Amino acid sequence: MSSSVYKYSRFFHCFTHEDQVCLYNALTMETVYTTADKFEQAKCLFETGWHVGNNSILRKMFHHNMIVPKQQDEEFILKEIRKTLFSGPKIRVMVLHMTDFCDLKCKYCFIEGGQSSGYRRQVMSFETAKAAVDKFFNIIQGHETQKSPSVVFYGGEPLLNWETIKYALLDIEQKEKETGINIDKVIITNGTILNDEIIEFIKRYNIQISVSLDGIQEVNDANRIDLHGEGSFNRAVKAIKCLMGNGVTPAVSCVMAKEGIPRVDDSIRFLIEDLRIKGLGFNHVSIIPGLNFYDPAYEEQFADAILHVQDVIQRQYPFVYERRMGHKVNMFLDKLFIKSDCTGCGEQFSVSPLGEIGICQGYMGSRKTFRKTVFDSEYNPEEDPVFVEWSKRSPLNIEKCLACPALATCGGGCPRNADMINGSIWEPDSAFCHFAKKAQTWLIWRNQE
Amino acid sequence: MKKIEKNEASTTVDIRKMIEAIKKESSDNKK
C-alpha cells in the first residue's frame, strides 16, 4: 500500500494559497483541504514508500482517486467514459435567424463582422420558418434531454421580421398540440422596436426574452450604436422598463468589452438595483478575423471582472443568475462534469434567413458549416459528419485539456474561437482558457470558505 | 459559495459514479 504499488492520478492537481493546500481531482472534482505542512509530510511519506493507510491525508487522497493503483489504466477508464458520453448529436435547440438586417451597428458584432464586402442581407419568409419548424419537430421527436427543447429567435435584430416570428409561434403552438412536446421560446433582441403587440405575444406564449445592454450608459454607448452613431442605451432601458411594467422580467445579455471592465461595479449595480434584473450573461468580445484579435491581456482582465461580479452576486445579490459563472458554481457544487459549454457541440442547429442549416450562428457571415437547407427533406443534421464531429468536441477529447485543472468545469469554451485563433475546433479556445483556469481556482477557494 | 437558481449545453454527468461503474464492470469481467 505504498508508492511502490500506487501512483498519483494523472488528474491530480495541487492548489496552494498562503499556508493552505487544496488537493484536487480534475476529472471527478473531488477535493481535500489541508495545510501545506501536512501535505508536504504526506508527500514525503508517500514518495519514500510509506503505507498509504497510515496517514490520514494519503488515505483521503486514495479515497478520492488522487492516488491510484499503479496497474489502474486511466486511459482505459477515459475510453469507457468517452464511449458512454459521445454517441452522436442529439439536437435540442434551433436558432432561427429571422434576418441579418439590424438597426444597430455595434462595433464588436460577430454577425456583422463575419460578412464579406458583397454580402446580401436577407429576411426569413413564412415558408422557410414553417419548413424549419417542421424539420425541428421531426428531429426532436422521441428525444430525451436534460433540458427542454427550445427555439431561439435571433438576428440581426429578429423583431425587424416580427410577422414571420408571429407566424412561427403559431406554427410551433400547433406542433406542440400535435406532438405533446413543449418548446421553450426565446427572443434575443436589442429592444429598440418593442411595441404593445409584441409584448402581448411575449406574455401569451410565455416567451423568454433577453435584451442586449452592456451596462451603464457610458459603457453601453461606447460600442452599441445605431447607423447614425447614436448610443442605444436609452432605447434598451426603455424596453426593459416597458417589459417589467407589463409583468415580463427579461434577462440581459452584456458584452464586457475593454471599456466596460473598469466600470463593472457601476454596471452591475445599475442592472440589478435600478433595472431589477435577475438573470444576465456576460460575454467577451468575439474573435473576428481582421477586426477583433485574440488579446491575452484583455482576456485576463475579463476573467478577473467576471469573478469579481460573482463575488458581488454571492455576497449581495444571491437571487441573481449570471450564467457564465452561475453554471460553473452549480455544477461544481453538484460535482457534475460539464461535457461541453457550447450548444453547437451536438445540441443545436442554426437556420439562416434563406433556410440554410449550419451549426453555429458565429459562422452566419461566412456560412461555414451551412451545407443543406430546411427544404432538403431527407437531410438530418444529426447524421451530418460535421455535426457528428462537433458533437465530440469536449475537453475530454482534446489531449491538451486532459492535463488542465479546469478539465471538469471548463466546457471547452467556443469551438469557433478555437477555429479562428488556432485553426481547428480541436485546439483549445485560448481566449476562454484564461477565464476557465481562473474560475477553477476561484471555485476551489470559495468552496473552502 | 451557494448554488444559484438558474434563469450552456445541457449534458452534465456524474463522472464519479461512471468511474465506479466502469471499475465494477471491469472487475466483474475479470472474475
Tab-separated table of C-alpha atoms in Angstrom:
chain	number	residue	atom	x	y	z
A	1	MET	CA	0.000	0.000	0.000
A	2	SER	CA	2.915	2.392	-0.681
A	3	SER	CA	4.220	4.343	-3.658
A	4	SER	CA	5.707	1.092	-4.929
A	5	VAL	CA	2.148	-0.043	-5.746
A	6	TYR	CA	0.425	3.353	-6.046
A	7	LYS	CA	0.891	6.422	-8.230
A	8	TYR	CA	-0.511	9.930	-8.447
A	9	SER	CA	-3.512	10.064	-10.768
A	10	ARG	CA	-2.921	11.985	-13.998
A	11	PHE	CA	-5.904	14.145	-12.923
A	12	PHE	CA	-4.372	15.081	-9.561
A	13	HIS	CA	-3.635	18.782	-9.040
A	14	CYS	CA	-2.469	20.772	-6.055
A	15	PHE	CA	-3.687	24.341	-5.432
A	16	THR	CA	-1.865	26.460	-2.855
A	17	HIS	CA	-2.934	29.682	-1.164
A	18	GLU	CA	-0.757	31.048	1.658
A	19	ASP	CA	-0.416	28.083	4.060
A	20	GLN	CA	-3.466	26.256	2.688
A	21	VAL	CA	-3.461	23.459	0.137
A	22	CYS	CA	-6.309	22.004	-1.876
A	23	LEU	CA	-5.688	18.574	-3.382
A	24	TYR	CA	-7.972	18.152	-6.355
A	25	ASN	CA	-9.060	15.505	-8.825
A	26	ALA	CA	-9.788	17.442	-12.023
A	27	LEU	CA	-11.876	14.629	-13.507
A	28	THR	CA	-14.181	13.889	-10.565
A	29	MET	CA	-13.964	17.326	-8.860
A	30	GLU	CA	-13.145	15.734	-5.501
A	31	THR	CA	-11.288	17.971	-3.045
A	32	VAL	CA	-9.131	17.508	0.049
A	33	TYR	CA	-8.237	20.652	2.006
A	34	THR	CA	-5.253	20.649	4.337
A	35	THR	CA	-2.228	22.727	5.304
A	36	ALA	CA	0.942	22.955	3.253
A	37	ASP	CA	2.941	21.382	6.111
A	38	LYS	CA	0.651	18.362	6.400
A	39	PHE	CA	0.664	17.811	2.648
A	40	GLU	CA	4.466	18.071	2.449
A	41	GLN	CA	4.739	15.478	5.202
A	42	ALA	CA	2.252	13.150	3.472
A	43	LYS	CA	4.021	13.595	0.136
A	44	CYS	CA	7.397	12.668	1.664
A	45	LEU	CA	5.896	9.596	3.305
A	46	PHE	CA	4.226	8.508	0.049
A	47	GLU	CA	7.310	9.041	-2.076
A	48	THR	CA	9.541	7.145	0.354
A	49	GLY	CA	7.315	4.090	0.255
A	50	TRP	CA	5.181	4.706	3.358
A	51	HIS	CA	1.992	2.687	3.806
A	52	VAL	CA	-0.896	4.777	2.380
A	53	GLY	CA	-3.270	3.627	5.120
A	54	ASN	CA	-1.023	5.020	7.863
A	55	ASN	CA	-1.517	8.691	7.009
A	56	SER	CA	-4.876	10.493	7.050
A	57	ILE	CA	-4.060	12.749	4.066
A	58	LEU	CA	-2.886	9.804	1.955
A	59	ARG	CA	-5.998	7.838	2.947
A	60	LYS	CA	-8.221	10.722	1.776
A	61	MET	CA	-6.227	11.065	-1.446
A	62	PHE	CA	-6.694	7.364	-2.116
A	63	HIS	CA	-10.406	7.552	-1.318
A	64	HIS	CA	-10.817	10.479	-3.744
A	65	ASN	CA	-8.888	8.874	-6.622
A	66	MET	CA	-5.879	11.200	-6.395
A	67	ILE	CA	-3.638	8.249	-5.592
A	68	VAL	CA	-4.496	5.170	-7.653
A	69	PRO	CA	-3.082	1.652	-8.008
A	70	LYS	CA	-0.137	1.585	-10.414
A	71	GLN	CA	-1.872	-1.047	-12.516
A	72	GLN	CA	-5.014	1.118	-12.852
A	73	ASP	CA	-5.265	2.038	-16.523
A	74	GLU	CA	-6.648	5.578	-16.529
A	75	GLU	CA	-6.581	5.624	-20.323
A	76	PHE	CA	-8.958	2.629	-20.309
A	77	ILE	CA	-11.320	4.477	-17.933
A	78	LEU	CA	-11.243	7.551	-20.194
A	79	LYS	CA	-12.055	5.407	-23.227
A	80	GLU	CA	-15.029	3.862	-21.420
A	81	ILE	CA	-16.294	7.313	-20.345
A	82	ARG	CA	-15.990	8.553	-23.927
A	83	LYS	CA	-17.900	5.525	-25.228
A	84	THR	CA	-20.827	6.403	-22.957
A	85	LEU	CA	-20.771	10.174	-23.406
A	86	PHE	CA	-20.162	10.613	-27.115
A	87	SER	CA	-22.865	8.787	-29.003
A	88	GLY	CA	-23.502	11.468	-31.625
A	89	PRO	CA	-25.559	14.664	-31.821
A	90	LYS	CA	-28.873	14.980	-30.026
A	91	ILE	CA	-30.483	18.178	-31.269
A	92	ARG	CA	-32.367	20.193	-28.649
A	93	VAL	CA	-32.072	23.807	-29.838
A	94	MET	CA	-32.937	25.532	-33.114
A	95	VAL	CA	-31.605	29.057	-33.671
A	96	LEU	CA	-33.699	30.880	-36.280
A	97	HIS	CA	-32.004	33.868	-37.893
A	98	MET	CA	-35.089	35.885	-38.727
A	99	THR	CA	-32.988	38.424	-40.606
A	100	ASP	CA	-29.436	39.667	-40.768
A	101	PHE	CA	-30.621	43.252	-41.006
A	102	CYS	CA	-30.169	45.255	-37.817
A	103	ASP	CA	-30.998	48.813	-36.809
A	104	LEU	CA	-27.832	48.952	-34.711
A	105	LYS	CA	-24.223	48.755	-35.805
A	106	CYS	CA	-22.426	47.535	-32.685
A	107	LYS	CA	-18.672	47.797	-33.068
A	108	TYR	CA	-17.949	44.239	-31.884
A	109	CYS	CA	-20.804	42.416	-33.696
A	110	PHE	CA	-19.669	38.975	-34.871
A	111	ILE	CA	-22.635	38.621	-37.232
A	112	GLU	CA	-21.839	41.901	-38.980
A	113	GLY	CA	-18.076	41.386	-38.686
A	114	GLY	CA	-18.242	37.991	-40.365
A	115	GLN	CA	-19.897	39.300	-43.526
A	116	SER	CA	-17.863	39.777	-46.696
A	117	SER	CA	-17.995	43.060	-48.645
A	118	GLY	CA	-20.531	41.817	-51.217
A	119	TYR	CA	-22.785	40.185	-48.619
A	120	ARG	CA	-26.540	40.450	-49.319
A	121	ARG	CA	-28.784	40.658	-46.276
A	122	GLN	CA	-31.956	38.602	-46.198
A	123	VAL	CA	-35.248	38.225	-44.339
A	124	MET	CA	-36.729	34.824	-43.434
A	125	SER	CA	-40.014	34.033	-45.194
A	126	PHE	CA	-43.101	32.326	-43.732
A	127	GLU	CA	-42.347	29.317	-45.929
A	128	THR	CA	-38.781	28.985	-44.611
A	129	ALA	CA	-39.884	29.400	-40.984
A	130	LYS	CA	-42.526	26.692	-41.429
A	131	ALA	CA	-40.063	24.286	-43.058
A	132	ALA	CA	-37.585	24.938	-40.217
A	133	VAL	CA	-40.199	24.290	-37.516
A	134	ASP	CA	-41.276	21.087	-39.301
A	135	LYS	CA	-37.651	19.941	-39.538
A	136	PHE	CA	-37.040	20.696	-35.841
A	137	PHE	CA	-40.072	18.747	-34.628
A	138	ASN	CA	-39.206	15.804	-36.884
A	139	ILE	CA	-35.722	15.676	-35.347
A	140	ILE	CA	-36.612	16.063	-31.662
A	141	GLN	CA	-39.498	13.598	-31.513
A	142	GLY	CA	-38.512	10.722	-29.267
A	143	HIS	CA	-35.521	12.579	-27.808
A	144	GLU	CA	-34.984	12.762	-24.085
A	145	THR	CA	-32.633	15.515	-22.942
A	146	GLN	CA	-31.682	17.059	-19.603
A	147	LYS	CA	-33.073	20.440	-20.694
A	148	SER	CA	-36.240	21.310	-22.620
A	149	PRO	CA	-36.058	21.744	-26.376
A	150	SER	CA	-36.011	25.388	-27.391
A	151	VAL	CA	-36.376	27.667	-30.388
A	152	VAL	CA	-34.302	30.846	-30.319
A	153	PHE	CA	-35.315	33.816	-32.481
A	154	TYR	CA	-32.075	35.524	-33.405
A	155	GLY	CA	-30.715	38.053	-35.870
A	156	GLY	CA	-29.578	40.650	-36.824
A	157	GLU	CA	-32.465	42.145	-34.944
A	158	PRO	CA	-35.165	39.446	-35.075
A	159	LEU	CA	-38.041	41.808	-34.272
A	160	LEU	CA	-37.466	43.528	-37.640
A	161	ASN	CA	-39.156	40.387	-39.001
A	162	TRP	CA	-41.955	40.289	-36.451
A	163	GLU	CA	-44.635	38.996	-38.849
A	164	THR	CA	-42.630	35.813	-39.510
A	165	ILE	CA	-41.893	35.345	-35.792
A	166	LYS	CA	-45.634	35.569	-35.143
A	167	TYR	CA	-46.299	33.021	-37.876
A	168	ALA	CA	-43.610	30.683	-36.472
A	169	LEU	CA	-45.052	30.966	-32.941
A	170	LEU	CA	-48.493	29.927	-34.188
A	171	ASP	CA	-46.921	27.046	-36.106
A	172	ILE	CA	-44.939	25.922	-33.036
A	173	GLU	CA	-48.101	26.095	-30.923
A	174	GLN	CA	-49.890	23.842	-33.412
A	175	LYS	CA	-46.976	21.366	-33.437
A	176	GLU	CA	-46.845	21.328	-29.633
A	177	LYS	CA	-50.508	20.294	-29.572
A	178	GLU	CA	-49.936	17.579	-32.192
A	179	THR	CA	-46.831	16.087	-30.552
A	180	GLY	CA	-47.265	16.842	-26.851
A	181	ILE	CA	-43.752	18.340	-26.808
A	182	ASN	CA	-43.379	21.673	-25.017
A	183	ILE	CA	-40.872	24.075	-26.509
A	184	ASP	CA	-39.110	26.941	-24.736
A	185	LYS	CA	-39.249	30.064	-26.893
A	186	VAL	CA	-36.503	32.695	-26.609
A	187	ILE	CA	-36.105	36.060	-28.353
A	188	ILE	CA	-32.710	37.794	-28.376
A	189	THR	CA	-33.309	41.479	-29.069
A	190	ASN	CA	-31.690	44.889	-28.807
A	191	GLY	CA	-35.049	46.174	-27.551
A	192	THR	CA	-35.282	49.157	-29.885
A	193	ILE	CA	-38.563	48.266	-31.600
A	194	LEU	CA	-40.630	46.564	-28.908
A	195	ASN	CA	-44.309	47.507	-29.028
A	196	ASP	CA	-47.561	46.572	-27.286
A	197	GLU	CA	-48.435	43.798	-29.739
A	198	ILE	CA	-45.020	42.135	-29.322
A	199	ILE	CA	-45.241	42.350	-25.527
A	200	GLU	CA	-48.727	40.835	-25.656
A	201	PHE	CA	-47.352	37.876	-27.653
A	202	ILE	CA	-44.386	37.514	-25.277
A	203	LYS	CA	-46.829	37.146	-22.393
A	204	ARG	CA	-49.286	34.911	-24.243
A	205	TYR	CA	-46.623	32.459	-25.420
A	206	ASN	CA	-44.524	32.685	-22.248
A	207	ILE	CA	-41.501	33.699	-24.320
A	208	GLN	CA	-38.156	34.131	-22.584
A	209	ILE	CA	-36.625	37.402	-23.672
A	210	SER	CA	-33.047	38.594	-23.470
A	211	VAL	CA	-32.276	42.265	-24.119
A	212	SER	CA	-28.760	43.304	-25.119
A	213	LEU	CA	-27.372	46.047	-22.878
A	214	ASP	CA	-23.747	46.336	-21.790
A	215	GLY	CA	-24.248	48.237	-18.513
A	216	ILE	CA	-24.353	51.923	-17.639
A	217	GLN	CA	-24.803	54.450	-20.452
A	218	GLU	CA	-21.143	55.368	-20.832
A	219	VAL	CA	-20.204	51.683	-21.179
A	220	ASN	CA	-23.100	50.646	-23.423
A	221	ASP	CA	-22.860	53.575	-25.808
A	222	ALA	CA	-19.123	53.092	-26.318
A	223	ASN	CA	-19.957	50.146	-28.606
A	224	ARG	CA	-23.705	49.695	-29.037
A	225	ILE	CA	-24.575	52.435	-31.516
A	226	ASP	CA	-27.079	52.830	-34.335
A	227	LEU	CA	-26.451	53.548	-38.007
A	228	HIS	CA	-26.137	57.283	-37.196
A	229	GLY	CA	-23.604	56.721	-34.418
A	230	GLU	CA	-26.130	57.374	-31.641
A	231	GLY	CA	-25.956	55.218	-28.500
A	232	SER	CA	-28.696	52.648	-27.885
A	233	PHE	CA	-28.756	52.866	-24.068
A	234	ASN	CA	-31.968	54.878	-23.658
A	235	ARG	CA	-33.920	52.667	-26.065
A	236	ALA	CA	-32.751	49.414	-24.436
A	237	VAL	CA	-33.528	50.698	-20.932
A	238	LYS	CA	-36.956	51.907	-22.065
A	239	ALA	CA	-37.671	48.429	-23.479
A	240	ILE	CA	-36.615	46.705	-20.253
A	241	LYS	CA	-38.774	49.041	-18.139
A	242	CYS	CA	-41.710	48.557	-20.513
A	243	LEU	CA	-41.383	44.759	-20.251
A	244	MET	CA	-41.135	44.964	-16.454
A	245	GLY	CA	-44.188	47.219	-16.352
A	246	ASN	CA	-46.088	44.506	-18.214
A	247	GLY	CA	-45.020	41.737	-15.854
A	248	VAL	CA	-42.221	40.332	-18.041
A	249	THR	CA	-38.754	40.114	-16.481
A	250	PRO	CA	-36.165	39.937	-19.253
A	251	ALA	CA	-32.616	38.696	-18.925
A	252	VAL	CA	-29.831	40.984	-20.045
A	253	SER	CA	-27.037	39.971	-22.375
A	254	CYS	CA	-23.878	42.027	-21.790
A	255	VAL	CA	-20.696	42.147	-23.783
A	256	MET	CA	-17.900	43.168	-21.455
A	257	ALA	CA	-15.534	44.972	-23.790
A	258	LYS	CA	-12.400	46.739	-22.558
A	259	GLU	CA	-14.386	49.930	-21.931
A	260	GLY	CA	-16.738	48.128	-19.549
A	261	ILE	CA	-14.203	46.467	-17.270
A	262	PRO	CA	-13.249	49.493	-15.105
A	263	ARG	CA	-16.949	50.346	-14.584
A	264	VAL	CA	-18.220	46.828	-13.893
A	265	ASP	CA	-19.305	47.670	-10.323
A	266	ASP	CA	-21.413	50.580	-11.561
A	267	SER	CA	-22.919	48.449	-14.327
A	268	ILE	CA	-23.821	45.520	-12.083
A	269	ARG	CA	-25.386	47.869	-9.512
A	270	PHE	CA	-27.378	49.625	-12.257
A	271	LEU	CA	-28.636	46.372	-13.804
A	272	ILE	CA	-29.629	44.723	-10.524
A	273	GLU	CA	-30.687	47.623	-8.302
A	274	ASP	CA	-32.109	50.099	-10.830
A	275	LEU	CA	-33.461	47.741	-13.500
A	276	ARG	CA	-34.146	44.802	-11.097
A	277	ILE	CA	-32.646	42.251	-13.490
A	278	LYS	CA	-32.451	38.689	-12.114
A	279	GLY	CA	-30.706	36.929	-14.986
A	280	LEU	CA	-27.772	38.103	-17.039
A	281	GLY	CA	-24.893	36.770	-19.039
A	282	PHE	CA	-21.523	38.355	-19.689
A	283	ASN	CA	-19.810	37.622	-22.976
A	284	HIS	CA	-16.346	38.542	-24.043
A	285	VAL	CA	-15.728	40.227	-27.377
A	286	SER	CA	-15.786	37.538	-30.082
A	287	ILE	CA	-12.800	36.932	-32.294
A	288	ILE	CA	-13.453	38.328	-35.790
A	289	PRO	CA	-10.729	37.849	-38.418
A	290	GLY	CA	-9.253	41.219	-39.372
A	291	LEU	CA	-11.288	43.061	-36.726
A	292	ASN	CA	-11.083	41.621	-33.191
A	293	PHE	CA	-7.929	39.680	-32.416
A	294	TYR	CA	-7.057	37.370	-29.539
A	295	ASP	CA	-5.720	39.640	-26.795
A	296	PRO	CA	-4.407	37.725	-23.747
A	297	ALA	CA	-4.248	40.873	-21.570
A	298	TYR	CA	-7.928	41.648	-22.257
A	299	GLU	CA	-8.954	38.029	-21.579
A	300	GLU	CA	-7.175	38.110	-18.193
A	301	GLN	CA	-8.972	41.356	-17.274
A	302	PHE	CA	-12.298	39.938	-18.499
A	303	ALA	CA	-11.811	36.841	-16.309
A	304	ASP	CA	-10.974	38.928	-13.226
A	305	ALA	CA	-14.041	41.114	-13.812
A	306	ILE	CA	-16.418	38.136	-14.173
A	307	LEU	CA	-15.077	36.589	-10.963
A	308	HIS	CA	-15.421	39.919	-9.190
A	309	VAL	CA	-19.047	40.112	-10.367
A	310	GLN	CA	-19.699	36.629	-8.964
A	311	ASP	CA	-18.176	37.657	-5.624
A	312	VAL	CA	-20.540	40.645	-5.533
A	313	ILE	CA	-23.514	38.454	-6.509
A	314	GLN	CA	-22.736	35.799	-3.887
A	315	ARG	CA	-22.357	38.476	-1.213
A	316	GLN	CA	-25.121	40.943	-2.086
A	317	TYR	CA	-27.481	39.507	-4.719
A	318	PRO	CA	-27.862	35.726	-4.227
A	319	PHE	CA	-31.094	35.796	-6.287
A	320	VAL	CA	-29.227	36.831	-9.463
A	321	TYR	CA	-28.022	34.277	-12.010
A	322	GLU	CA	-25.016	35.341	-14.083
A	323	ARG	CA	-24.834	32.392	-16.417
A	324	ARG	CA	-21.109	32.473	-17.178
A	325	MET	CA	-20.186	31.714	-13.537
A	326	GLY	CA	-23.581	30.593	-12.182
A	327	HIS	CA	-23.469	27.431	-14.272
A	328	LYS	CA	-19.944	26.618	-13.075
A	329	VAL	CA	-20.840	27.237	-9.421
A	330	ASN	CA	-23.900	24.983	-9.612
A	331	MET	CA	-22.111	22.184	-11.451
A	332	PHE	CA	-19.050	22.344	-9.180
A	333	LEU	CA	-21.197	22.111	-6.041
A	334	ASP	CA	-23.159	19.192	-7.530
A	335	LYS	CA	-19.911	17.554	-8.761
A	336	LEU	CA	-21.284	17.299	-12.285
A	337	PHE	CA	-18.814	17.302	-15.172
A	338	ILE	CA	-19.591	19.857	-17.916
A	339	LYS	CA	-19.227	17.859	-21.120
A	340	SER	CA	-19.236	20.984	-23.271
A	341	ASP	CA	-20.339	24.577	-22.835
A	342	CYS	CA	-21.295	25.201	-26.429
A	343	THR	CA	-24.717	24.003	-27.565
A	344	GLY	CA	-23.156	23.760	-31.027
A	345	CYS	CA	-21.404	20.617	-29.771
A	346	GLY	CA	-24.222	18.304	-30.770
A	347	GLU	CA	-27.294	20.053	-29.390
A	348	GLN	CA	-28.242	22.774	-31.851
A	349	PHE	CA	-28.582	23.808	-35.435
A	350	SER	CA	-28.853	27.325	-36.818
A	351	VAL	CA	-31.042	28.328	-39.750
A	352	SER	CA	-30.065	31.239	-41.989
A	353	PRO	CA	-32.756	33.639	-43.284
A	354	LEU	CA	-32.760	31.640	-46.541
A	355	GLY	CA	-33.178	28.314	-44.726
A	356	GLU	CA	-29.594	27.061	-44.883
A	357	ILE	CA	-28.748	24.794	-41.936
A	358	GLY	CA	-25.446	25.170	-40.102
A	359	ILE	CA	-24.076	24.593	-36.640
A	360	CYS	CA	-23.112	27.938	-35.217
A	361	GLN	CA	-24.521	31.446	-35.528
A	362	GLY	CA	-20.919	32.651	-35.322
A	363	TYR	CA	-20.423	31.400	-38.888
A	364	MET	CA	-23.537	33.123	-40.245
A	365	GLY	CA	-21.471	35.714	-42.123
A	366	SER	CA	-19.251	33.179	-43.891
A	367	ARG	CA	-21.842	30.329	-43.916
A	368	LYS	CA	-19.098	27.885	-42.886
A	369	THR	CA	-20.782	24.557	-41.896
A	370	PHE	CA	-24.013	25.632	-43.700
A	371	ARG	CA	-24.339	22.874	-46.296
A	372	LYS	CA	-28.011	21.913	-46.678
A	373	THR	CA	-31.380	23.619	-46.233
A	374	VAL	CA	-34.627	23.119	-44.346
A	375	PHE	CA	-36.174	22.195	-47.708
A	376	ASP	CA	-33.942	19.113	-48.107
A	377	SER	CA	-36.496	16.651	-46.768
A	378	GLU	CA	-34.044	13.762	-46.342
A	379	TYR	CA	-31.446	15.845	-44.531
A	380	ASN	CA	-30.987	15.266	-40.805
A	381	PRO	CA	-28.198	17.324	-39.219
A	382	GLU	CA	-27.741	14.593	-36.599
A	383	GLU	CA	-26.320	12.415	-39.393
A	384	ASP	CA	-24.188	15.151	-40.961
A	385	PRO	CA	-20.460	14.330	-40.482
A	386	VAL	CA	-19.698	17.943	-39.472
A	387	PHE	CA	-22.365	17.866	-36.750
A	388	VAL	CA	-21.102	14.442	-35.642
A	389	GLU	CA	-17.563	15.827	-35.391
A	390	TRP	CA	-18.674	18.868	-33.376
A	391	SER	CA	-20.675	16.630	-31.020
A	392	LYS	CA	-17.408	15.037	-29.911
A	393	ARG	CA	-15.745	18.332	-29.066
A	394	SER	CA	-15.198	18.335	-25.340
A	395	PRO	CA	-12.190	18.819	-23.068
A	396	LEU	CA	-12.361	15.027	-22.624
A	397	ASN	CA	-11.423	14.623	-26.294
A	398	ILE	CA	-8.741	17.320	-26.533
A	399	GLU	CA	-5.382	15.921	-25.417
A	400	LYS	CA	-4.056	19.331	-24.284
A	401	CYS	CA	-7.078	19.759	-21.998
A	402	LEU	CA	-6.621	16.473	-20.117
A	403	ALA	CA	-3.749	17.929	-18.075
A	404	CYS	CA	-5.690	21.100	-17.178
A	405	PRO	CA	-7.044	21.569	-13.640
A	406	ALA	CA	-10.214	23.115	-15.152
A	407	LEU	CA	-10.990	19.907	-17.091
A	408	ALA	CA	-14.403	19.298	-15.459
A	409	THR	CA	-15.653	22.877	-15.104
A	410	CYS	CA	-14.423	24.451	-18.343
A	411	GLY	CA	-16.713	23.004	-21.007
A	412	GLY	CA	-14.132	23.733	-23.694
A	413	GLY	CA	-15.098	27.310	-24.483
A	414	CYS	CA	-16.084	28.239	-28.022
A	415	PRO	CA	-15.168	25.879	-30.902
A	416	ARG	CA	-15.486	28.771	-33.346
A	417	ASN	CA	-12.989	30.829	-31.333
A	418	ALA	CA	-10.610	27.834	-31.290
A	419	ASP	CA	-11.006	27.628	-35.055
A	420	MET	CA	-10.416	31.376	-35.504
A	421	ILE	CA	-7.428	31.586	-33.126
A	422	ASN	CA	-5.736	28.225	-33.572
A	423	GLY	CA	-7.066	26.950	-36.896
A	424	SER	CA	-9.142	23.990	-35.702
A	425	ILE	CA	-12.039	23.218	-33.385
A	426	TRP	CA	-9.764	20.505	-31.940
A	427	GLU	CA	-7.441	23.088	-30.457
A	428	PRO	CA	-8.280	24.756	-27.136
A	429	ASP	CA	-10.100	28.103	-27.237
A	430	SER	CA	-7.101	30.090	-25.985
A	431	ALA	CA	-9.223	33.153	-25.220
A	432	PHE	CA	-11.517	31.146	-22.952
A	433	CYS	CA	-8.659	29.269	-21.218
A	434	HIS	CA	-7.745	32.409	-19.251
A	435	PHE	CA	-11.218	32.566	-17.739
A	436	ALA	CA	-11.605	28.801	-17.231
A	437	LYS	CA	-8.356	28.454	-15.265
A	438	LYS	CA	-9.013	31.497	-13.084
A	439	ALA	CA	-12.592	30.328	-12.497
A	440	GLN	CA	-11.344	26.912	-11.367
A	441	THR	CA	-9.027	28.499	-8.792
A	442	TRP	CA	-11.893	30.763	-7.644
A	443	LEU	CA	-14.201	27.728	-7.209
A	444	ILE	CA	-11.581	25.848	-5.184
A	445	TRP	CA	-11.093	28.620	-2.620
A	446	ARG	CA	-14.659	29.940	-2.440
A	447	ASN	CA	-15.760	26.343	-1.867
A	448	GLN	CA	-13.464	26.140	1.166
A	449	GLU	CA	-14.923	29.354	2.621
B	1	MET	CA	-20.356	29.809	-2.152
B	2	LYS	CA	-24.002	28.952	-2.744
B	3	LYS	CA	-25.961	27.466	-5.615
B	4	ILE	CA	-27.969	29.958	-7.654
B	5	GLU	CA	-31.345	29.308	-9.207
B	6	LYS	CA	-30.945	29.068	-12.965
B	7	ASN	CA	-32.531	31.788	-15.093
B	8	GLU	CA	-24.823	26.297	-21.561
B	9	ALA	CA	-25.237	22.925	-23.191
B	10	SER	CA	-27.341	20.516	-21.219
B	11	THR	CA	-25.169	17.447	-20.849
B	12	THR	CA	-23.563	17.232	-17.439
B	13	VAL	CA	-22.539	13.958	-15.899
B	14	ASP	CA	-21.584	12.424	-12.568
B	15	ILE	CA	-18.169	11.108	-13.567
B	16	ARG	CA	-17.510	9.587	-10.123
B	17	LYS	CA	-20.497	7.277	-10.499
B	18	MET	CA	-19.456	6.459	-14.033
B	19	ILE	CA	-15.915	5.530	-12.949
B	20	GLU	CA	-17.219	3.314	-10.144
B	21	ALA	CA	-19.476	1.512	-12.627
B	22	ILE	CA	-16.591	1.062	-15.090
B	23	LYS	CA	-14.312	-0.328	-12.357
B	24	LYS	CA	-17.031	-2.694	-11.148
B	25	GLU	CA	-17.770	-3.968	-14.640
B	26	SER	CA	-14.069	-4.400	-15.332
B	27	SER	CA	-13.525	-6.380	-12.128
B	28	ASP	CA	-16.658	-8.499	-12.754
B	29	ASN	CA	-15.338	-9.338	-16.217
B	30	LYS	CA	-12.008	-10.475	-14.731
B	31	LYS	CA	-13.851	-12.851	-12.408
